[in-house]
């Protein structure tokens, strides 16, 4: 048994090590190479060209402002929502808690596009409406750094909420009561007691959102590029996907700075979350959760949160659906409703490239998530059940890819695949997806494995059950909810994946997100909206089907 575990651990370290370290090694080698595939003749000319470019300083400054601004917006909103949902008696708390997480399910590119449709300076719906009221010119312009920050902040809100809400709900209210007994007002108590105790969670949320916004590609490409505002992700994309000839060596050299910043931030995040133990407020004595009575402010604050929820969830989908039915971008009215039709839906469903993108995304979503979960199952088993030094190394390797920006991973894999028959095939996308999103499958499975006590497996073996029989009859049925959660997360991520796909996708291997980006670049908003609604429908259907199958399997066993 020990030999089998050692062989399994070694094999998994080799597979996961290849998936996570291969793009990094190839990125380093590529950054010192003059052109794609030209290994052996190392040079630093790409670094010199990339970092002495006069435009690079401006790109770096835009990146810093964009990531910090997005983190402040997302963390501020998450703090506000988490406080209301966990510490007060605001109406509709459960509903708002769920709504705060739903943006994770909406493809980021569609969310960004919906705001372009609303605030485009030339024909955005809100600007057209304002012109009808007599306000000339572009009153609101989404193609600015402020517009990018606001949209990215809304998209990253769920990440910050997931970090802050548990810390907020576990806060011992007796600390605040002691402050008030000493004469402090509610505002002073919030500033001097509540927020300082929550400081590790707030800093961790800020750091994590900075990492995600640094890796973000959808918002900078859809909103930033038309406004000629470039950040590191779109600068790398412009090097490899625009112009006369792609310069993969320079892209790798620029990608190294994004990778280094991302890894530094992840190390900082882990240190901050470790230091959270110093701020523990719940002990075995005297802890009692309670809520604060908002009194007359209950319903005004309810209206504020309801408006935020409408902006987060309902508005983007409504705008996309409406735009898919009208011939061009129009403000809602009698003229628009009279012109409604299914012309964009028919065009998209007859477009061979869109149909191919649909087929590829479905194949990658269903097949890729299934393969990813099989790998996640064995990795989670070794991490939780084997528990050796080698399994610790496997765990570190498995979660390493979370800190890598997708477009940087894509450039690294590009350097590797060009030497193999996998180049320009759907298998290249599949390997890249699994490498990037492995932690999404692992997290639910490791949690589920931890809950299964080893006594259950030992009892089965004492009764004569072999390892395979024990796994099939005891362990797997108990893991069904964790497997379903991991599969849903991976499948929805694969269907909407953009940042890695724009680098690895080639004619014949288009996916939905890349096709939507092309429609956005060509200004084909109607087709884009129809295809976007199809993408949301597929993601929702995958979630429902996976839940139904998981529920049936749980009942059967």
Tab-separated table of N, CA, C and O in Angstrom, residues 15-83:
chain	number	residue	atom	x	y	z
A	15	UNK	N	3.075	15.148	-13.109
A	15	UNK	CA	2.022	15.724	-13.959
A	15	UNK	C	1.741	17.185	-13.571
A	15	UNK	O	1.747	18.085	-14.420
A	16	UNK	N	1.497	17.407	-12.255
A	16	UNK	CA	1.157	18.762	-11.804
A	16	UNK	C	2.365	19.694	-11.957
A	16	UNK	O	2.212	20.873	-12.309
A	17	UNK	N	3.561	19.173	-11.711
A	17	UNK	CA	4.771	19.978	-11.897
A	17	UNK	C	4.911	20.416	-13.343
A	17	UNK	O	5.263	21.569	-13.626
A	18	UNK	N	4.598	19.521	-14.281
A	18	UNK	CA	4.642	19.885	-15.696
A	18	UNK	C	3.627	20.988	-15.992
A	18	UNK	O	3.945	21.985	-16.663
A	19	UNK	N	2.410	20.831	-15.482
A	19	UNK	CA	1.349	21.793	-15.779
A	19	UNK	C	1.640	23.185	-15.214
A	19	UNK	O	1.313	24.197	-15.841
A	20	UNK	N	2.228	23.253	-14.016
A	20	UNK	CA	2.424	24.558	-13.375
A	20	UNK	C	3.799	25.169	-13.640
A	20	UNK	O	3.914	26.387	-13.773
A	21	UNK	N	4.826	24.329	-13.709
A	21	UNK	CA	6.178	24.868	-13.883
A	21	UNK	C	6.574	25.023	-15.347
A	21	UNK	O	7.395	25.873	-15.688
A	22	UNK	N	5.981	24.176	-16.214
A	22	UNK	CA	6.349	24.228	-17.636
A	22	UNK	C	6.160	25.625	-18.237
A	22	UNK	O	7.087	26.158	-18.869
A	23	UNK	N	4.971	26.273	-18.059
A	23	UNK	CA	4.833	27.613	-18.657
A	23	UNK	C	5.813	28.631	-18.089
A	23	UNK	O	6.259	29.523	-18.811
A	24	UNK	N	6.155	28.498	-16.779
A	24	UNK	CA	7.087	29.454	-16.168
A	24	UNK	C	8.486	29.280	-16.751
A	24	UNK	O	9.149	30.256	-17.131
A	25	UNK	N	8.929	28.010	-16.831
A	25	UNK	CA	10.270	27.733	-17.381
A	25	UNK	C	10.348	28.203	-18.836
A	25	UNK	O	11.318	28.860	-19.251
A	26	UNK	N	9.290	27.884	-19.608
A	26	UNK	CA	9.295	28.281	-21.022
A	26	UNK	C	9.232	29.801	-21.172
A	26	UNK	O	9.809	30.369	-22.103
A	27	UNK	N	8.527	30.462	-20.232
A	27	UNK	CA	8.448	31.928	-20.274
A	27	UNK	C	9.834	32.543	-20.046
A	27	UNK	O	10.231	33.484	-20.740
A	28	UNK	N	10.576	31.976	-19.078
A	28	UNK	CA	11.931	32.484	-18.792
A	28	UNK	C	12.834	32.261	-20.004
A	28	UNK	O	13.532	33.182	-20.459
A	29	UNK	N	12.797	31.034	-20.541
A	29	UNK	CA	13.632	30.739	-21.718
A	29	UNK	C	13.234	31.614	-22.906
A	29	UNK	O	14.081	32.136	-23.629
A	30	UNK	N	11.911	31.748	-23.086
A	30	UNK	CA	11.418	32.547	-24.214
A	30	UNK	C	11.817	33.998	-24.121
A	30	UNK	O	12.090	34.652	-25.132
A	31	UNK	N	11.864	34.530	-22.872
A	31	UNK	CA	12.204	35.951	-22.716
A	31	UNK	C	13.654	36.227	-23.089
A	31	UNK	O	14.014	37.373	-23.365
A	32	UNK	N	14.484	35.174	-23.079
A	32	UNK	CA	15.894	35.342	-23.461
A	32	UNK	C	16.168	34.839	-24.882
A	32	UNK	O	17.317	34.665	-25.264
A	33	UNK	N	15.092	34.566	-25.635
A	33	UNK	CA	15.258	34.073	-27.006
A	33	UNK	C	14.847	35.167	-27.992
A	33	UNK	O	13.981	35.989	-27.695
A	34	UNK	N	15.461	35.138	-29.162
A	34	UNK	CA	15.204	36.198	-30.132
A	34	UNK	C	13.867	36.016	-30.840
A	34	UNK	O	13.222	36.995	-31.208
A	35	UNK	N	13.428	34.766	-31.056
A	35	UNK	CA	12.163	34.537	-31.736
A	35	UNK	C	11.587	33.189	-31.332
A	35	UNK	O	12.276	32.366	-30.710
A	36	UNK	N	10.301	32.970	-31.659
A	36	UNK	CA	9.601	31.753	-31.256
A	36	UNK	C	10.298	30.511	-31.823
A	36	UNK	O	10.475	30.375	-33.017
A	37	UNK	N	10.709	29.635	-30.947
A	37	UNK	CA	11.355	28.398	-31.382
A	37	UNK	C	12.853	28.505	-31.514
A	37	UNK	O	13.523	27.520	-31.796
A	38	UNK	N	13.423	29.722	-31.316
A	38	UNK	CA	14.873	29.886	-31.471
A	38	UNK	C	15.573	29.729	-30.128
A	38	UNK	O	16.021	30.704	-29.528
A	39	UNK	N	15.646	28.511	-29.621
A	39	UNK	CA	16.338	28.265	-28.365
A	39	UNK	C	17.828	28.023	-28.625
A	39	UNK	O	18.205	27.569	-29.683
A	40	UNK	N	18.624	28.312	-27.633
A	40	UNK	CA	20.056	28.042	-27.761
A	40	UNK	C	20.856	29.299	-27.997
A	40	UNK	O	22.018	29.388	-27.612
A	41	UNK	N	20.271	30.295	-28.627
A	41	UNK	CA	20.984	31.563	-28.866
A	41	UNK	C	20.367	32.620	-27.954
A	41	UNK	O	19.507	33.401	-28.365
A	42	UNK	N	20.787	32.609	-26.688
A	42	UNK	CA	20.174	33.495	-25.700
A	42	UNK	C	20.658	34.936	-25.846
A	42	UNK	O	21.813	35.195	-26.171
A	43	UNK	N	19.733	35.860	-25.574
A	43	UNK	CA	20.020	37.284	-25.692
A	43	UNK	C	19.157	38.066	-24.711
A	43	UNK	O	18.114	37.580	-24.284
A	44	UNK	N	19.607	39.268	-24.353
A	44	UNK	CA	18.800	40.127	-23.471
A	44	UNK	C	18.163	41.271	-24.260
A	44	UNK	O	17.602	42.190	-23.664
A	45	UNK	N	18.203	41.174	-25.569
A	45	UNK	CA	17.697	42.285	-26.380
A	45	UNK	C	16.198	42.512	-26.186
A	45	UNK	O	15.711	43.644	-26.281
A	46	UNK	N	15.462	41.441	-25.881
A	46	UNK	CA	14.010	41.609	-25.685
A	46	UNK	C	13.713	42.382	-24.405
A	46	UNK	O	12.790	43.190	-24.357
A	47	UNK	N	14.514	42.121	-23.357
A	47	UNK	CA	14.346	42.872	-22.110
A	47	UNK	C	14.676	44.345	-22.331
A	47	UNK	O	13.976	45.239	-21.858
A	48	UNK	N	15.784	44.567	-23.032
A	48	UNK	CA	16.212	45.955	-23.298
A	48	UNK	C	15.137	46.689	-24.098
A	48	UNK	O	14.730	47.820	-23.754
A	49	UNK	N	14.623	46.014	-25.151
A	49	UNK	CA	13.605	46.659	-25.996
A	49	UNK	C	12.316	46.906	-25.219
A	49	UNK	O	11.683	47.961	-25.358
A	50	UNK	N	11.915	45.910	-24.377
A	50	UNK	CA	10.631	46.022	-23.654
A	50	UNK	C	10.672	47.103	-22.588
A	50	UNK	O	9.738	47.906	-22.456
A	51	UNK	N	11.766	47.137	-21.809
A	51	UNK	CA	11.792	48.029	-20.651
A	51	UNK	C	12.379	49.411	-20.938
A	51	UNK	O	12.352	50.285	-20.067
A	52	UNK	N	12.909	49.617	-22.133
A	52	UNK	CA	13.354	50.977	-22.506
A	52	UNK	C	12.346	51.662	-23.429
A	52	UNK	O	12.580	52.788	-23.863
A	53	UNK	N	11.258	50.980	-23.720
A	53	UNK	CA	10.193	51.580	-24.529
A	53	UNK	C	9.606	52.774	-23.762
A	53	UNK	O	9.163	52.623	-22.619
A	54	UNK	N	9.585	53.982	-24.353
A	54	UNK	CA	9.062	55.154	-23.628
A	54	UNK	C	7.623	54.967	-23.151
A	54	UNK	O	7.215	55.550	-22.147
A	55	UNK	N	6.852	54.149	-23.868
A	55	UNK	CA	5.439	53.955	-23.492
A	55	UNK	C	5.291	53.021	-22.297
A	55	UNK	O	4.225	52.984	-21.662
A	56	UNK	N	6.360	52.257	-21.972
A	56	UNK	CA	6.227	51.239	-20.918
A	56	UNK	C	5.965	51.871	-19.540
A	56	UNK	O	5.196	51.332	-18.742
A	57	UNK	N	6.602	53.006	-19.257
A	57	UNK	CA	6.402	53.664	-17.951
A	57	UNK	C	4.939	54.061	-17.776
A	57	UNK	O	4.356	53.897	-16.689
A	58	UNK	N	4.326	54.561	-18.862
A	58	UNK	CA	2.913	54.953	-18.788
A	58	UNK	C	2.025	53.723	-18.578
A	58	UNK	O	1.054	53.758	-17.814
A	59	UNK	N	2.376	52.613	-19.251
A	59	UNK	CA	1.612	51.365	-19.095
A	59	UNK	C	1.713	50.857	-17.657
A	59	UNK	O	0.726	50.420	-17.058
A	60	UNK	N	2.924	50.946	-17.107
A	60	UNK	CA	3.137	50.490	-15.730
A	60	UNK	C	2.331	51.344	-14.748
A	60	UNK	O	1.708	50.823	-13.818
A	61	UNK	N	2.313	52.657	-14.974
A	61	UNK	CA	1.551	53.556	-14.099
A	61	UNK	C	0.054	53.259	-14.196
A	61	UNK	O	-0.655	53.188	-13.176
A	62	UNK	N	-0.444	53.043	-15.431
A	62	UNK	CA	-1.867	52.707	-15.615
A	62	UNK	C	-2.199	51.406	-14.907
A	62	UNK	O	-3.279	51.262	-14.310
A	63	UNK	N	-1.269	50.439	-14.967
A	63	UNK	CA	-1.506	49.146	-14.313
A	63	UNK	C	-1.626	49.323	-12.801
A	63	UNK	O	-2.527	48.752	-12.173
A	64	UNK	N	-0.723	50.115	-12.232
A	64	UNK	CA	-0.749	50.339	-10.774
A	64	UNK	C	-2.053	51.025	-10.360
A	64	UNK	O	-2.723	50.614	-9.405
A	65	UNK	N	-2.430	52.090	-11.101
A	65	UNK	CA	-3.672	52.820	-10.761
A	65	UNK	C	-4.885	51.903	-10.920
A	65	UNK	O	-5.784	51.870	-10.074
A	66	UNK	N	-4.910	51.122	-12.019
A	66	UNK	CA	-6.051	50.237	-12.291
A	66	UNK	C	-6.200	49.166	-11.206
A	66	UNK	O	-7.296	48.949	-10.680
A	67	UNK	N	-5.098	48.510	-10.852
A	67	UNK	CA	-5.196	47.413	-9.869
A	67	UNK	C	-5.512	47.950	-8.467
A	67	UNK	O	-6.375	47.396	-7.777
A	68	UNK	N	-4.839	49.026	-8.066
A	68	UNK	CA	-5.111	49.592	-6.735
A	68	UNK	C	-6.531	50.156	-6.655
A	68	UNK	O	-7.246	49.931	-5.668
A	69	UNK	N	-6.942	50.865	-7.713
A	69	UNK	CA	-8.291	51.444	-7.721
A	69	UNK	C	-9.359	50.365	-7.660
A	69	UNK	O	-10.325	50.473	-6.889
A	70	UNK	N	-9.203	49.312	-8.459
A	70	UNK	CA	-10.175	48.215	-8.458
A	70	UNK	C	-10.237	47.558	-7.089
A	70	UNK	O	-11.318	47.207	-6.593
A	71	UNK	N	-9.062	47.382	-6.460
A	71	UNK	CA	-9.026	46.731	-5.148
A	71	UNK	C	-9.733	47.587	-4.098
A	71	UNK	O	-10.467	47.057	-3.245
A	72	UNK	N	-9.544	48.900	-4.166
A	72	UNK	CA	-10.199	49.784	-3.187
A	72	UNK	C	-11.721	49.768	-3.378
A	72	UNK	O	-12.485	49.668	-2.407
A	73	UNK	N	-12.176	49.831	-4.651
A	73	UNK	CA	-13.625	49.806	-4.918
A	73	UNK	C	-14.232	48.479	-4.454
A	73	UNK	O	-15.248	48.442	-3.742
A	74	UNK	N	-13.609	47.364	-4.847
A	74	UNK	CA	-14.161	46.040	-4.514
A	74	UNK	C	-14.161	45.801	-3.003
A	74	UNK	O	-15.157	45.338	-2.435
A	75	UNK	N	-13.060	46.158	-2.340
A	75	UNK	CA	-12.970	45.908	-0.898
A	75	UNK	C	-13.905	46.833	-0.126
A	75	UNK	O	-14.538	46.406	0.850
A	76	UNK	N	-14.010	48.084	-0.553
A	76	UNK	CA	-14.924	49.016	0.113
A	76	UNK	C	-16.370	48.548	0.023
A	76	UNK	O	-17.104	48.531	1.021
A	77	UNK	N	-16.791	48.129	-1.192
A	77	UNK	CA	-18.163	47.639	-1.361
A	77	UNK	C	-18.382	46.340	-0.580
A	77	UNK	O	-19.442	46.145	0.040
A	78	UNK	N	-17.381	45.463	-0.601
A	78	UNK	CA	-17.509	44.187	0.124
A	78	UNK	C	-17.632	44.432	1.627
A	78	UNK	O	-18.424	43.772	2.311
A	79	UNK	N	-16.873	45.399	2.129
A	79	UNK	CA	-16.929	45.735	3.561
A	79	UNK	C	-18.321	46.264	3.920
A	79	UNK	O	-18.914	45.862	4.936
A	80	UNK	N	-18.832	47.124	3.075
A	80	UNK	CA	-20.162	47.707	3.294
A	80	UNK	C	-21.247	46.614	3.287
A	80	UNK	O	-22.077	46.527	4.198
A	81	UNK	N	-21.216	45.748	2.248
A	81	UNK	CA	-22.232	44.694	2.129
A	81	UNK	C	-22.090	43.657	3.238
A	81	UNK	O	-23.088	43.194	3.805
A	82	UNK	N	-20.844	43.280	3.546
A	82	UNK	CA	-20.630	42.261	4.583
A	82	UNK	C	-21.106	42.773	5.937
A	82	UNK	O	-21.706	42.025	6.717
A	83	UNK	N	-20.869	44.051	6.218
A	83	UNK	CA	-21.309	44.619	7.504
A	83	UNK	C	-22.836	44.602	7.594
A	83	UNK	O	-23.403	44.176	8.607
